[in-house]
Amino acid sequence: MKSLIALTTAMLLAYPALAQAPAAGAPPRPSASKDPTSAPAGNYTLDARHASIIARVGHMGGVSFSTFRFDKSSGTLVWNGAKPEASQLSITVDMTSINSPVPNFASELIGDRFLKTGQFPNAKFVSTSVQRTGPTTGKIAGNMTFMGVTKPMTIDATLVGTGTNRQGPVIGFSGEAHFKRSDFGFSSMVGPIADDIQLVIDVEFDKAA
């Protein structure tokens, strides 16, 4: 029993180093860069495995925030690191993939009382302009289509880093946006549930072959 405990402890202590170590014979993996020009210009595709889109909504008139995660998304990025203002972004979210920590609530959310996903299965954001605000930050203006209504929305975006995986160049961003759901016709229970929606977006893109 003591030997088993000792072995388990040794494995746990060694795990962080093993997880970061490259495979035998493989070149060391370079660290990420925050230089926008280090990611080659061109077309990129959203890596859905490394994407997180979360909605934060005020609960009970402002007592707390409820969070909802959307598990399925797709998108494209036309990247120009030398001139980020020329870049273009498009992201589509599968509204039926909403995930709530409240048991059985997701099935109610996608129904006719709330998101009406039978009529409006997707939400989409398409950029119209990019304004650079710092070395790694910018404002991405565009149009969001939600529940069949299209309205302007701006994402405050930050370049998290660029790097290379086994398939090629990758680039990652974090962003935040706000909108009023009633502007899109989603007015159910405004009051107990806040009208303002905060989006927290973390996405990674792979360069298309």
PDB file of C-alpha atoms in Angstrom:
ATOM      1  CA  MET A   1       0.000   0.000   0.000  1.00  0.00           C
ATOM      2  CA  LYS A   2       2.821   2.397   0.874  1.00  0.00           C
ATOM      3  CA  SER A   3       4.558   1.679  -2.427  1.00  0.00           C
ATOM      4  CA  LEU A   4       1.321   2.408  -4.331  1.00  0.00           C
ATOM      5  CA  ILE A   5       0.904   5.740  -2.541  1.00  0.00           C
ATOM      6  CA  ALA A   6       4.519   6.624  -3.253  1.00  0.00           C
ATOM      7  CA  LEU A   7       4.113   5.757  -6.953  1.00  0.00           C
ATOM      8  CA  THR A   8       0.906   7.802  -7.244  1.00  0.00           C
ATOM      9  CA  THR A   9       2.541  10.786  -5.543  1.00  0.00           C
ATOM     10  CA  ALA A  10       5.539  10.609  -7.862  1.00  0.00           C
ATOM     11  CA  MET A  11       3.282  10.500 -10.935  1.00  0.00           C
ATOM     12  CA  LEU A  12       1.304  13.544  -9.763  1.00  0.00           C
ATOM     13  CA  LEU A  13       4.481  15.506  -9.118  1.00  0.00           C
ATOM     14  CA  ALA A  14       5.896  14.579 -12.502  1.00  0.00           C
ATOM     15  CA  TYR A  15       2.720  15.230 -14.497  1.00  0.00           C
ATOM     16  CA  PRO A  16       3.144  19.004 -15.081  1.00  0.00           C
ATOM     17  CA  ALA A  17       6.620  18.502 -16.491  1.00  0.00           C
ATOM     18  CA  LEU A  18       5.551  15.533 -18.629  1.00  0.00           C
ATOM     19  CA  ALA A  19       2.546  17.408 -19.994  1.00  0.00           C
ATOM     20  CA  GLN A  20       4.745  20.265 -21.172  1.00  0.00           C
ATOM     21  CA  ALA A  21       7.605  18.163 -22.496  1.00  0.00           C
ATOM     22  CA  PRO A  22       7.779  17.582 -26.274  1.00  0.00           C
ATOM     23  CA  ALA A  23       7.559  14.049 -27.628  1.00  0.00           C
ATOM     24  CA  ALA A  24      10.833  12.136 -27.931  1.00  0.00           C
ATOM     25  CA  GLY A  25      12.811  13.376 -30.922  1.00  0.00           C
ATOM     26  CA  ALA A  26      10.483  16.321 -31.519  1.00  0.00           C
ATOM     27  CA  PRO A  27      11.902  19.858 -31.620  1.00  0.00           C
ATOM     28  CA  PRO A  28      11.091  22.033 -28.609  1.00  0.00           C
ATOM     29  CA  ARG A  29       7.775  23.841 -28.949  1.00  0.00           C
ATOM     30  CA  PRO A  30       8.286  27.613 -29.288  1.00  0.00           C
ATOM     31  CA  SER A  31       6.541  29.881 -26.830  1.00  0.00           C
ATOM     32  CA  ALA A  32       3.639  32.043 -27.921  1.00  0.00           C
ATOM     33  CA  SER A  33       4.228  35.518 -29.291  1.00  0.00           C
ATOM     34  CA  LYS A  34       2.196  38.690 -28.834  1.00  0.00           C
ATOM     35  CA  ASP A  35       3.549  40.246 -32.015  1.00  0.00           C
ATOM     36  CA  PRO A  36       0.621  40.512 -34.486  1.00  0.00           C
ATOM     37  CA  THR A  37       2.974  40.204 -37.449  1.00  0.00           C
ATOM     38  CA  SER A  38       4.258  36.829 -36.232  1.00  0.00           C
ATOM     39  CA  ALA A  39       1.058  35.171 -37.509  1.00  0.00           C
ATOM     40  CA  PRO A  40       1.177  34.889 -41.319  1.00  0.00           C
ATOM     41  CA  ALA A  41      -1.472  36.829 -43.199  1.00  0.00           C
ATOM     42  CA  GLY A  42      -4.234  34.773 -44.761  1.00  0.00           C
ATOM     43  CA  ASN A  43      -7.377  32.780 -44.052  1.00  0.00           C
ATOM     44  CA  TYR A  44      -7.905  31.084 -40.688  1.00  0.00           C
ATOM     45  CA  THR A  45     -10.618  28.746 -39.399  1.00  0.00           C
ATOM     46  CA  LEU A  46     -12.034  28.682 -35.881  1.00  0.00           C
ATOM     47  CA  ASP A  47     -10.858  25.716 -33.819  1.00  0.00           C
ATOM     48  CA  ALA A  48     -14.090  24.744 -32.066  1.00  0.00           C
ATOM     49  CA  ARG A  49     -12.141  22.630 -29.560  1.00  0.00           C
ATOM     50  CA  HIS A  50     -10.489  25.783 -28.256  1.00  0.00           C
ATOM     51  CA  ALA A  51     -13.416  28.194 -28.360  1.00  0.00           C
ATOM     52  CA  SER A  52     -15.520  29.460 -25.485  1.00  0.00           C
ATOM     53  CA  ILE A  53     -18.505  31.790 -25.838  1.00  0.00           C
ATOM     54  CA  ILE A  54     -20.184  32.660 -22.560  1.00  0.00           C
ATOM     55  CA  ALA A  55     -23.189  34.903 -21.887  1.00  0.00           C
ATOM     56  CA  ARG A  56     -23.468  36.609 -18.480  1.00  0.00           C
ATOM     57  CA  VAL A  57     -26.925  37.835 -17.494  1.00  0.00           C
ATOM     58  CA  GLY A  58     -28.023  39.691 -14.384  1.00  0.00           C
ATOM     59  CA  HIS A  59     -30.256  37.551 -12.150  1.00  0.00           C
ATOM     60  CA  MET A  60     -33.097  38.575  -9.807  1.00  0.00           C
ATOM     61  CA  GLY A  61     -32.901  42.257 -10.615  1.00  0.00           C
ATOM     62  CA  GLY A  62     -29.164  42.484  -9.993  1.00  0.00           C
ATOM     63  CA  VAL A  63     -28.502  40.041  -7.147  1.00  0.00           C
ATOM     64  CA  SER A  64     -25.956  38.053  -9.149  1.00  0.00           C
ATOM     65  CA  PHE A  65     -24.951  36.962 -12.650  1.00  0.00           C
ATOM     66  CA  SER A  66     -26.068  33.774 -14.332  1.00  0.00           C
ATOM     67  CA  THR A  67     -23.715  32.314 -16.925  1.00  0.00           C
ATOM     68  CA  PHE A  68     -24.526  30.284 -20.028  1.00  0.00           C
ATOM     69  CA  ARG A  69     -21.997  28.633 -22.312  1.00  0.00           C
ATOM     70  CA  PHE A  70     -22.474  27.811 -25.979  1.00  0.00           C
ATOM     71  CA  ASP A  71     -20.622  24.614 -26.836  1.00  0.00           C
ATOM     72  CA  LYS A  72     -20.777  24.719 -30.654  1.00  0.00           C
ATOM     73  CA  SER A  73     -19.447  27.498 -32.853  1.00  0.00           C
ATOM     74  CA  SER A  74     -17.710  28.010 -36.185  1.00  0.00           C
ATOM     75  CA  GLY A  75     -16.027  30.908 -37.877  1.00  0.00           C
ATOM     76  CA  THR A  76     -13.402  32.381 -40.130  1.00  0.00           C
ATOM     77  CA  LEU A  77     -10.727  35.035 -39.787  1.00  0.00           C
ATOM     78  CA  VAL A  78      -8.979  36.869 -42.601  1.00  0.00           C
ATOM     79  CA  TRP A  79      -5.845  38.053 -40.799  1.00  0.00           C
ATOM     80  CA  ASN A  80      -3.467  40.863 -41.671  1.00  0.00           C
ATOM     81  CA  GLY A  81      -0.941  41.296 -38.862  1.00  0.00           C
ATOM     82  CA  ALA A  82       0.873  44.163 -40.584  1.00  0.00           C
ATOM     83  CA  LYS A  83      -2.429  46.023 -40.867  1.00  0.00           C
ATOM     84  CA  PRO A  84      -4.966  44.559 -38.393  1.00  0.00           C
ATOM     85  CA  GLU A  85      -7.516  47.153 -39.547  1.00  0.00           C
ATOM     86  CA  ALA A  86      -7.809  45.188 -42.783  1.00  0.00           C
ATOM     87  CA  SER A  87      -8.688  41.932 -40.981  1.00  0.00           C
ATOM     88  CA  GLN A  88     -12.173  40.397 -41.155  1.00  0.00           C
ATOM     89  CA  LEU A  89     -14.027  38.163 -38.702  1.00  0.00           C
ATOM     90  CA  SER A  90     -17.126  35.985 -38.890  1.00  0.00           C
ATOM     91  CA  ILE A  91     -18.437  33.774 -36.067  1.00  0.00           C
ATOM     92  CA  THR A  92     -21.582  31.624 -35.997  1.00  0.00           C
ATOM     93  CA  VAL A  93     -22.952  30.182 -32.752  1.00  0.00           C
ATOM     94  CA  ASP A  94     -25.261  27.174 -32.567  1.00  0.00           C
ATOM     95  CA  MET A  95     -27.932  28.429 -30.155  1.00  0.00           C
ATOM     96  CA  THR A  96     -29.170  24.894 -29.474  1.00  0.00           C
ATOM     97  CA  SER A  97     -25.799  24.145 -27.850  1.00  0.00           C
ATOM     98  CA  ILE A  98     -26.467  26.384 -24.834  1.00  0.00           C
ATOM     99  CA  ASN A  99     -25.322  24.864 -21.557  1.00  0.00           C
ATOM    100  CA  SER A 100     -26.603  25.928 -18.140  1.00  0.00           C
ATOM    101  CA  PRO A 101     -25.493  24.873 -14.655  1.00  0.00           C
ATOM    102  CA  VAL A 102     -29.185  24.813 -13.677  1.00  0.00           C
ATOM    103  CA  PRO A 103     -30.382  21.198 -14.156  1.00  0.00           C
ATOM    104  CA  ASN A 104     -32.693  20.707 -17.145  1.00  0.00           C
ATOM    105  CA  PHE A 105     -32.825  24.468 -17.840  1.00  0.00           C
ATOM    106  CA  ALA A 106     -31.049  24.290 -21.212  1.00  0.00           C
ATOM    107  CA  SER A 107     -33.961  22.419 -22.783  1.00  0.00           C
ATOM    108  CA  GLU A 108     -36.313  25.194 -21.616  1.00  0.00           C
ATOM    109  CA  LEU A 109     -34.010  27.947 -22.875  1.00  0.00           C
ATOM    110  CA  ILE A 110     -33.982  26.622 -26.446  1.00  0.00           C
ATOM    111  CA  GLY A 111     -37.789  26.444 -26.515  1.00  0.00           C
ATOM    112  CA  ASP A 112     -40.415  28.920 -27.666  1.00  0.00           C
ATOM    113  CA  ARG A 113     -40.499  30.805 -24.363  1.00  0.00           C
ATOM    114  CA  PHE A 114     -36.923  32.033 -24.642  1.00  0.00           C
ATOM    115  CA  LEU A 115     -34.521  31.526 -27.563  1.00  0.00           C
ATOM    116  CA  LYS A 116     -36.973  29.958 -30.054  1.00  0.00           C
ATOM    117  CA  THR A 117     -34.219  27.922 -31.677  1.00  0.00           C
ATOM    118  CA  GLY A 118     -36.727  26.129 -33.885  1.00  0.00           C
ATOM    119  CA  GLN A 119     -37.047  29.414 -35.785  1.00  0.00           C
ATOM    120  CA  PHE A 120     -33.617  30.867 -35.046  1.00  0.00           C
ATOM    121  CA  PRO A 121     -31.073  28.061 -34.613  1.00  0.00           C
ATOM    122  CA  ASN A 122     -27.992  30.266 -35.042  1.00  0.00           C
ATOM    123  CA  ALA A 123     -26.622  33.643 -34.052  1.00  0.00           C
ATOM    124  CA  LYS A 124     -23.950  35.270 -36.189  1.00  0.00           C
ATOM    125  CA  PHE A 125     -21.475  38.149 -35.950  1.00  0.00           C
ATOM    126  CA  VAL A 126     -19.818  39.572 -39.073  1.00  0.00           C
ATOM    127  CA  SER A 127     -17.265  42.349 -38.763  1.00  0.00           C
ATOM    128  CA  THR A 128     -17.510  45.550 -40.780  1.00  0.00           C
ATOM    129  CA  SER A 129     -14.407  47.363 -39.475  1.00  0.00           C
ATOM    130  CA  VAL A 130     -11.492  47.004 -37.064  1.00  0.00           C
ATOM    131  CA  GLN A 131     -10.022  49.882 -35.062  1.00  0.00           C
ATOM    132  CA  ARG A 132      -6.648  49.287 -33.440  1.00  0.00           C
ATOM    133  CA  THR A 133      -6.481  50.726 -29.912  1.00  0.00           C
ATOM    134  CA  GLY A 134      -3.086  49.399 -28.774  1.00  0.00           C
ATOM    135  CA  PRO A 135      -0.272  46.999 -29.674  1.00  0.00           C
ATOM    136  CA  THR A 136      -2.488  43.980 -28.985  1.00  0.00           C
ATOM    137  CA  THR A 137      -5.985  45.467 -28.600  1.00  0.00           C
ATOM    138  CA  GLY A 138      -8.722  46.708 -30.872  1.00  0.00           C
ATOM    139  CA  LYS A 139     -12.429  47.299 -31.380  1.00  0.00           C
ATOM    140  CA  ILE A 140     -14.160  45.035 -33.877  1.00  0.00           C
ATOM    141  CA  ALA A 141     -17.358  46.654 -35.128  1.00  0.00           C
ATOM    142  CA  GLY A 142     -19.876  44.547 -36.952  1.00  0.00           C
ATOM    143  CA  ASN A 143     -23.412  43.279 -37.255  1.00  0.00           C
ATOM    144  CA  MET A 144     -24.889  40.619 -35.019  1.00  0.00           C
ATOM    145  CA  THR A 145     -27.891  38.614 -36.148  1.00  0.00           C
ATOM    146  CA  PHE A 146     -29.799  37.170 -33.185  1.00  0.00           C
ATOM    147  CA  MET A 147     -33.318  35.749 -33.218  1.00  0.00           C
ATOM    148  CA  GLY A 148     -33.763  36.950 -36.795  1.00  0.00           C
ATOM    149  CA  VAL A 149     -32.836  40.574 -36.051  1.00  0.00           C
ATOM    150  CA  THR A 150     -29.590  42.233 -37.170  1.00  0.00           C
ATOM    151  CA  LYS A 151     -28.080  45.073 -35.134  1.00  0.00           C
ATOM    152  CA  PRO A 152     -24.631  46.689 -34.774  1.00  0.00           C
ATOM    153  CA  MET A 153     -22.354  45.355 -32.042  1.00  0.00           C
ATOM    154  CA  THR A 154     -18.734  46.031 -31.092  1.00  0.00           C
ATOM    155  CA  ILE A 155     -16.294  43.537 -29.594  1.00  0.00           C
ATOM    156  CA  ASP A 156     -13.404  44.815 -27.456  1.00  0.00           C
ATOM    157  CA  ALA A 157     -10.726  42.358 -28.528  1.00  0.00           C
ATOM    158  CA  THR A 158      -7.264  41.437 -27.276  1.00  0.00           C
ATOM    159  CA  LEU A 159      -4.682  39.371 -29.104  1.00  0.00           C
ATOM    160  CA  VAL A 160      -3.771  36.639 -26.607  1.00  0.00           C
ATOM    161  CA  GLY A 161      -0.990  35.122 -28.665  1.00  0.00           C
ATOM    162  CA  THR A 162       0.239  33.506 -31.847  1.00  0.00           C
ATOM    163  CA  GLY A 163       2.066  30.235 -32.258  1.00  0.00           C
ATOM    164  CA  THR A 164       2.359  27.035 -34.236  1.00  0.00           C
ATOM    165  CA  ASN A 165       0.779  23.629 -33.742  1.00  0.00           C
ATOM    166  CA  ARG A 166       1.294  20.430 -35.746  1.00  0.00           C
ATOM    167  CA  GLN A 167      -0.916  21.710 -38.536  1.00  0.00           C
ATOM    168  CA  GLY A 168       0.616  25.173 -38.817  1.00  0.00           C
ATOM    169  CA  PRO A 169       0.150  28.744 -37.548  1.00  0.00           C
ATOM    170  CA  VAL A 170      -2.464  29.525 -34.888  1.00  0.00           C
ATOM    171  CA  ILE A 171      -3.719  32.764 -33.374  1.00  0.00           C
ATOM    172  CA  GLY A 172      -5.903  33.376 -30.325  1.00  0.00           C
ATOM    173  CA  PHE A 173      -8.084  36.250 -29.146  1.00  0.00           C
ATOM    174  CA  SER A 174     -10.151  37.191 -26.134  1.00  0.00           C
ATOM    175  CA  GLY A 175     -13.075  39.569 -26.410  1.00  0.00           C
ATOM    176  CA  GLU A 176     -15.984  41.160 -24.605  1.00  0.00           C
ATOM    177  CA  ALA A 177     -19.206  42.681 -25.921  1.00  0.00           C
ATOM    178  CA  HIS A 178     -22.525  43.941 -24.584  1.00  0.00           C
ATOM    179  CA  PHE A 179     -25.982  44.187 -26.122  1.00  0.00           C
ATOM    180  CA  LYS A 180     -29.578  44.603 -24.998  1.00  0.00           C
ATOM    181  CA  ARG A 181     -31.582  41.497 -25.759  1.00  0.00           C
ATOM    182  CA  SER A 182     -34.834  43.465 -26.036  1.00  0.00           C
ATOM    183  CA  ASP A 183     -33.342  45.211 -29.098  1.00  0.00           C
ATOM    184  CA  PHE A 184     -33.535  41.814 -30.802  1.00  0.00           C
ATOM    185  CA  GLY A 185     -37.081  41.061 -29.698  1.00  0.00           C
ATOM    186  CA  PHE A 186     -35.988  38.852 -26.782  1.00  0.00           C
ATOM    187  CA  SER A 187     -38.003  40.536 -24.035  1.00  0.00           C
ATOM    188  CA  SER A 188     -39.201  37.558 -22.018  1.00  0.00           C
ATOM    189  CA  MET A 189     -38.959  38.280 -18.268  1.00  0.00           C
ATOM    190  CA  VAL A 190     -37.018  41.533 -18.647  1.00  0.00           C
ATOM    191  CA  GLY A 191     -36.757  42.812 -15.071  1.00  0.00           C
ATOM    192  CA  PRO A 192     -36.167  39.630 -13.074  1.00  0.00           C
ATOM    193  CA  ILE A 193     -33.696  38.721 -15.822  1.00  0.00           C
ATOM    194  CA  ALA A 194     -31.528  41.625 -16.985  1.00  0.00           C
ATOM    195  CA  ASP A 195     -31.891  43.159 -20.427  1.00  0.00           C
ATOM    196  CA  ASP A 196     -28.130  43.666 -20.797  1.00  0.00           C
ATOM    197  CA  ILE A 197     -26.155  40.643 -21.991  1.00  0.00           C
ATOM    198  CA  GLN A 198     -22.393  40.458 -21.580  1.00  0.00           C
ATOM    199  CA  LEU A 199     -20.534  38.168 -23.973  1.00  0.00           C
ATOM    200  CA  VAL A 200     -17.130  36.792 -22.986  1.00  0.00           C
ATOM    201  CA  ILE A 201     -15.364  35.312 -26.003  1.00  0.00           C
ATOM    202  CA  ASP A 202     -12.186  33.220 -26.157  1.00  0.00           C
ATOM    203  CA  VAL A 203     -11.291  31.807 -29.555  1.00  0.00           C
ATOM    204  CA  GLU A 204      -8.386  30.190 -31.372  1.00  0.00           C
ATOM    205  CA  PHE A 205      -7.969  30.079 -35.150  1.00  0.00           C
ATOM    206  CA  ASP A 206      -5.911  27.699 -37.299  1.00  0.00           C
ATOM    207  CA  LYS A 207      -4.451  28.873 -40.597  1.00  0.00           C
ATOM    208  CA  ALA A 208      -6.251  27.234 -43.483  1.00  0.00           C
ATOM    209  CA  ALA A 209      -4.168  24.900 -45.615  1.00  0.00           C
TER     210      ALA A 209
END
